[in-house]
Coordinates of C-alpha atoms in Angstrom, one line a residue:
M27 CA 77.5 -38.7 23.1
K28 CA 77.7 -42.5 22.9
I29 CA 77.3 -44.6 19.7
C30 CA 76.6 -48.3 19.6
H31 CA 77.2 -50.3 16.4
V32 CA 75.4 -53.6 16.2
T33 CA 75.7 -56.6 13.9
S34 CA 74.4 -60.1 14.1
V35 CA 75.7 -61.2 10.7
H36 CA 79.1 -59.7 10.1
P37 CA 82.3 -60.8 11.9
W38 CA 83.3 -58.4 14.7
S39 CA 86.5 -57.6 12.8
D40 CA 84.7 -56.5 9.6
A41 CA 86.7 -53.8 7.9
R42 CA 83.9 -51.4 7.2
I43 CA 82.2 -51.8 10.7
Y44 CA 85.2 -52.2 13.0
T45 CA 88.3 -50.9 11.3
K46 CA 86.8 -47.9 9.6
M47 CA 83.8 -46.9 11.6
V48 CA 84.3 -48.0 15.2
C49 CA 88.0 -47.4 15.4
G50 CA 87.7 -44.2 13.4
L51 CA 85.2 -42.8 15.8
R52 CA 87.2 -43.9 18.9
Q53 CA 90.4 -42.4 17.5
N54 CA 88.5 -39.1 17.3
G55 CA 87.5 -39.2 20.9
I56 CA 83.9 -40.4 20.4
N57 CA 82.6 -43.0 22.9
T58 CA 81.8 -45.9 20.6
V59 CA 81.1 -49.6 21.2
L60 CA 80.4 -52.5 18.9
V61 CA 78.1 -55.5 19.8
A62 CA 78.9 -58.4 17.5
P63 CA 79.2 -62.2 17.3
N64 CA 82.6 -63.5 18.4
H65 CA 83.5 -64.8 14.9
P66 CA 86.3 -65.3 14.2
P67 CA 86.9 -66.5 17.8
H68 CA 88.8 -64.0 19.9
K69 CA 89.8 -64.6 23.5
I70 CA 91.5 -61.3 24.2
K71 CA 89.4 -58.3 25.2
V72 CA 89.2 -55.8 22.4
G73 CA 88.7 -52.2 23.2
G74 CA 85.1 -51.0 22.6
V75 CA 83.9 -54.4 21.4
I76 CA 81.3 -56.6 23.2
L77 CA 81.6 -60.1 21.8
L78 CA 78.7 -62.6 22.1
P79 CA 78.9 -66.4 21.5
P80 CA 78.0 -66.8 17.8
P81 CA 74.9 -68.7 16.6
K82 CA 75.3 -72.3 15.3
N83 CA 73.3 -71.7 12.1
R84 CA 71.1 -69.2 10.2
L85 CA 67.9 -70.4 11.9
S86 CA 69.4 -70.0 15.4
R87 CA 70.6 -66.5 14.4
I88 CA 67.2 -65.4 13.3
L89 CA 65.2 -66.9 16.1
F90 CA 67.5 -66.1 19.1
F91 CA 70.8 -64.4 18.4
R92 CA 69.6 -61.2 16.8
R93 CA 67.4 -60.5 19.8
R94 CA 70.4 -61.2 22.1
V95 CA 72.6 -58.6 20.3
I96 CA 69.7 -56.1 20.4
L97 CA 69.2 -56.4 24.1
R98 CA 72.9 -56.2 24.8
A99 CA 73.1 -53.1 22.7
L100 CA 70.3 -51.5 24.8
K101 CA 72.3 -52.2 28.0
T102 CA 75.1 -50.0 26.7
N103 CA 72.6 -47.0 27.0
P104 CA 73.7 -45.3 23.7
D105 CA 72.5 -42.0 22.3
I106 CA 72.7 -43.4 18.8
V107 CA 72.5 -47.0 17.6
H108 CA 73.9 -47.9 14.2
L109 CA 72.4 -51.2 12.8
H110 CA 74.3 -53.0 10.1
D111 CA 72.0 -55.9 9.1
P112 CA 68.4 -55.8 7.6
E113 CA 67.4 -58.5 10.0
L114 CA 68.0 -56.0 12.9
F115 CA 66.1 -53.1 11.3
G116 CA 62.8 -54.4 12.7
Y117 CA 63.9 -53.4 16.2
T118 CA 64.1 -49.7 15.2
R119 CA 60.8 -49.0 17.1
L120 CA 62.2 -50.6 20.3
F121 CA 65.2 -48.2 20.3
K122 CA 63.0 -45.2 19.5
K123 CA 60.9 -46.0 22.5
H124 CA 64.0 -45.7 24.7
G125 CA 64.8 -42.3 23.1
I126 CA 67.7 -43.6 21.0
K127 CA 68.3 -42.4 17.5
V128 CA 68.6 -45.1 14.9
V129 CA 70.9 -45.3 11.8
L130 CA 70.3 -48.0 9.3
D131 CA 73.4 -49.1 7.3
W132 CA 72.5 -50.7 3.9
H133 CA 75.8 -52.5 3.0
E134 CA 74.2 -54.1 0.0
D135 CA 71.3 -53.6 -2.4
F136 CA 69.1 -55.6 -0.1
V137 CA 66.1 -55.9 -2.5
G138 CA 68.3 -56.8 -5.5
Q139 CA 70.4 -59.3 -3.5
I140 CA 67.3 -61.4 -2.6
K141 CA 67.1 -62.4 -6.3
N142 CA 70.5 -64.1 -6.0
K143 CA 70.1 -65.9 -2.7
H144 CA 70.8 -69.6 -3.4
W145 CA 68.9 -70.7 -0.3
I146 CA 65.6 -69.1 -1.4
P147 CA 63.7 -71.2 -4.0
R148 CA 64.0 -69.5 -7.4
M149 CA 60.2 -69.3 -7.9
F150 CA 59.8 -67.3 -4.7
R151 CA 62.6 -64.8 -5.2
G152 CA 60.7 -62.2 -7.2
S153 CA 57.7 -62.0 -4.9
I154 CA 59.9 -61.9 -1.8
S155 CA 62.0 -59.1 -3.4
F156 CA 58.8 -57.1 -4.0
V157 CA 57.6 -57.5 -0.4
A158 CA 61.1 -56.5 0.8
S159 CA 60.9 -53.3 -1.2
I160 CA 57.7 -52.3 0.5
W161 CA 59.2 -53.2 3.9
C162 CA 62.3 -51.0 3.1
R163 CA 60.1 -48.0 2.6
F164 CA 58.2 -48.7 5.8
I165 CA 61.3 -49.2 8.0
T166 CA 63.3 -46.3 6.7
K167 CA 60.5 -43.9 7.6
R168 CA 60.9 -45.0 11.3
A169 CA 64.7 -44.5 11.4
D170 CA 66.5 -41.2 11.9
A171 CA 68.9 -41.8 9.0
S172 CA 70.1 -44.4 6.4
I173 CA 73.6 -45.0 5.1
T174 CA 74.7 -46.8 2.0
V175 CA 77.9 -47.4 0.0
T176 CA 77.3 -46.9 -3.8
P177 CA 75.5 -44.3 -6.0
P178 CA 73.2 -47.0 -7.6
I179 CA 72.0 -48.1 -4.1
V180 CA 71.4 -44.4 -3.3
Q181 CA 69.2 -44.3 -6.4
T182 CA 67.4 -47.4 -5.3
M183 CA 66.9 -46.1 -1.8
S184 CA 66.1 -42.5 -2.9
F185 CA 62.9 -42.5 -0.9
A186 CA 65.0 -42.8 2.2
N187 CA 67.4 -39.9 1.3
P188 CA 70.4 -42.0 2.3
L189 CA 73.9 -40.7 3.1
L190 CA 76.6 -42.1 0.8
I191 CA 79.7 -43.3 2.6
R192 CA 81.9 -45.2 0.1
N193 CA 83.7 -48.4 1.3
F194 CA 87.1 -47.7 -0.2
P195 CA 90.3 -49.2 1.2
T196 CA 92.2 -47.2 3.8
L197 CA 95.7 -46.8 2.2
R198 CA 97.4 -46.2 5.5
E199 CA 97.0 -50.0 6.2
F200 CA 99.2 -50.9 3.3
P201 CA 103.0 -50.6 3.0
E202 CA 104.3 -48.0 0.5
K203 CA 106.9 -50.4 -0.9
T204 CA 106.1 -54.0 -2.1
N205 CA 108.4 -57.0 -1.9
P206 CA 110.4 -57.6 -5.1
P207 CA 108.8 -60.2 -7.5
T208 CA 110.2 -63.7 -7.4
D209 CA 110.7 -66.2 -10.2
R210 CA 107.3 -67.8 -9.3
V211 CA 104.3 -65.7 -10.1
E212 CA 101.9 -65.2 -7.1
V213 CA 98.3 -64.5 -7.8
V214 CA 96.2 -63.3 -4.9
Y215 CA 92.5 -63.3 -4.2
I216 CA 91.1 -61.5 -1.1
G217 CA 87.5 -62.1 0.0
G218 CA 84.8 -64.7 0.3
V219 CA 85.2 -67.7 -1.9
S220 CA 82.0 -68.6 -3.7
E221 CA 80.7 -69.4 -7.2
I222 CA 79.0 -66.0 -7.5
R223 CA 82.3 -64.4 -6.7
G224 CA 83.9 -66.3 -9.5
C225 CA 86.0 -68.9 -7.7
Y226 CA 85.7 -71.5 -10.5
T227 CA 86.4 -68.9 -13.2
M228 CA 89.6 -67.9 -11.3
A229 CA 90.7 -71.5 -10.9
E230 CA 90.2 -72.3 -14.6
A231 CA 92.1 -69.2 -15.7
I232 CA 94.9 -69.9 -13.2
G233 CA 95.1 -73.5 -14.5
L234 CA 95.6 -72.3 -18.1
V235 CA 98.3 -69.8 -17.2
A236 CA 100.1 -72.3 -14.9
K237 CA 100.6 -74.6 -17.8
Q238 CA 102.9 -71.9 -19.2
I239 CA 104.7 -70.5 -16.1
P240 CA 105.1 -71.6 -12.5
L241 CA 102.2 -70.1 -10.5
T242 CA 100.9 -70.0 -7.0
W243 CA 97.3 -69.0 -6.2
V244 CA 96.9 -67.5 -2.7
V245 CA 93.3 -67.3 -1.4
A246 CA 92.6 -65.3 1.8
G247 CA 88.9 -65.5 2.8
D248 CA 86.2 -67.8 4.0
V249 CA 85.3 -70.6 1.7
S250 CA 81.6 -71.2 1.2
I251 CA 80.3 -74.6 2.1
M252 CA 78.8 -74.7 -1.4
V253 CA 82.3 -74.6 -3.0
D254 CA 83.8 -77.9 -4.1
Q255 CA 87.5 -77.5 -3.1
D256 CA 88.5 -80.6 -5.0
R257 CA 87.1 -79.1 -8.2
L258 CA 88.9 -75.8 -7.5
R259 CA 92.2 -77.6 -7.2
A260 CA 91.6 -79.7 -10.3
L261 CA 90.7 -76.6 -12.4
A262 CA 93.8 -74.7 -11.1
Y263 CA 96.2 -77.6 -11.7
P264 CA 99.2 -77.5 -12.1
A265 CA 99.3 -74.3 -10.1
S266 CA 100.0 -74.5 -6.4
I267 CA 97.1 -73.4 -4.2
N268 CA 97.4 -71.9 -0.7
I269 CA 94.0 -71.3 0.9
L270 CA 94.6 -69.2 4.0
G271 CA 91.1 -68.8 5.2
R272 CA 90.1 -65.5 6.9
V273 CA 93.1 -63.6 7.9
S274 CA 93.8 -60.4 9.9
R275 CA 94.0 -56.9 8.3
D276 CA 97.8 -56.9 8.8
R277 CA 98.1 -60.3 7.1
V278 CA 96.0 -59.0 4.2
A279 CA 98.5 -56.2 3.7
S280 CA 101.4 -58.6 3.9
V281 CA 99.8 -61.0 1.4
L282 CA 99.1 -58.2 -1.1
S283 CA 102.6 -56.8 -0.8
S284 CA 104.1 -60.0 -2.2
A285 CA 101.5 -60.4 -5.0
T286 CA 102.3 -60.3 -8.7
V287 CA 98.6 -60.2 -9.7
G288 CA 95.4 -59.5 -7.8
L289 CA 92.1 -61.0 -8.9
C290 CA 88.5 -59.9 -8.7
V291 CA 86.1 -61.6 -11.1
I292 CA 82.7 -61.5 -9.4
Q293 CA 80.0 -62.7 -11.7
D294 CA 77.6 -60.6 -13.7
V295 CA 74.6 -60.6 -11.5
S296 CA 72.3 -57.6 -10.7
N297 CA 73.8 -56.8 -7.3
Y298 CA 77.5 -57.1 -8.3
S299 CA 77.2 -55.3 -11.7
V300 CA 76.9 -51.9 -10.0
S301 CA 79.0 -52.5 -6.9
Y302 CA 82.5 -51.3 -6.1
P303 CA 84.5 -54.4 -5.2
T304 CA 87.2 -53.3 -2.7
K305 CA 89.1 -56.6 -2.5

């Protein structure tokens, strides 16, 4: 049996897709490959991973790149294809024509998430979300199976009878012992940096505490282009800020091992209020 995981949106090193699923299957002797964009850039050949030059922007991804990853996945001649992005689900019929079983992976509440997309005009979000809910019912009937990550999404997708696979951290990645605390408190945030994930709330809180005790704020994750980094630093002052950008899984473990406090203050929006933040 051969399984091909496919993503056009997530980085190839995504913890759920690569670390937990692809590596987990390969470690158990199952022939598994991943077709994904080469982001973050990686020049060394990674076992079981087929990296394609990433698209320059969202429009290029939708118009050209997603078809490129689909065609490359077909060339691997899999028995099962595991699709990780709703924008790829429309190719379910193509895989079925080639006798390939299709698994759809709903990482998020796709329908609910549309209502919070900043790039969709607010007046259209409700109607687009409604159309998306009808499309979800249609596309899941064509697939062989659906997977999702939280009980609320299982309820939302009950018509598809999805399998629940929770996205909890793998404890074996983290050291049993942590580094001893220092005189300077280190507050760590791991994950994407955006307003909807509470970046300004964190910065303001850190700024208030830093007026009382020496404080360093360590941020490991991609910073959204919508985030004003000057505003972040001004709110967090007088704390020292260390923005690392996206880091490897090993570096995440290292950063967390030296932390005094960890933060997760995602905002109270419909999609996040029922999610399980694993950062």
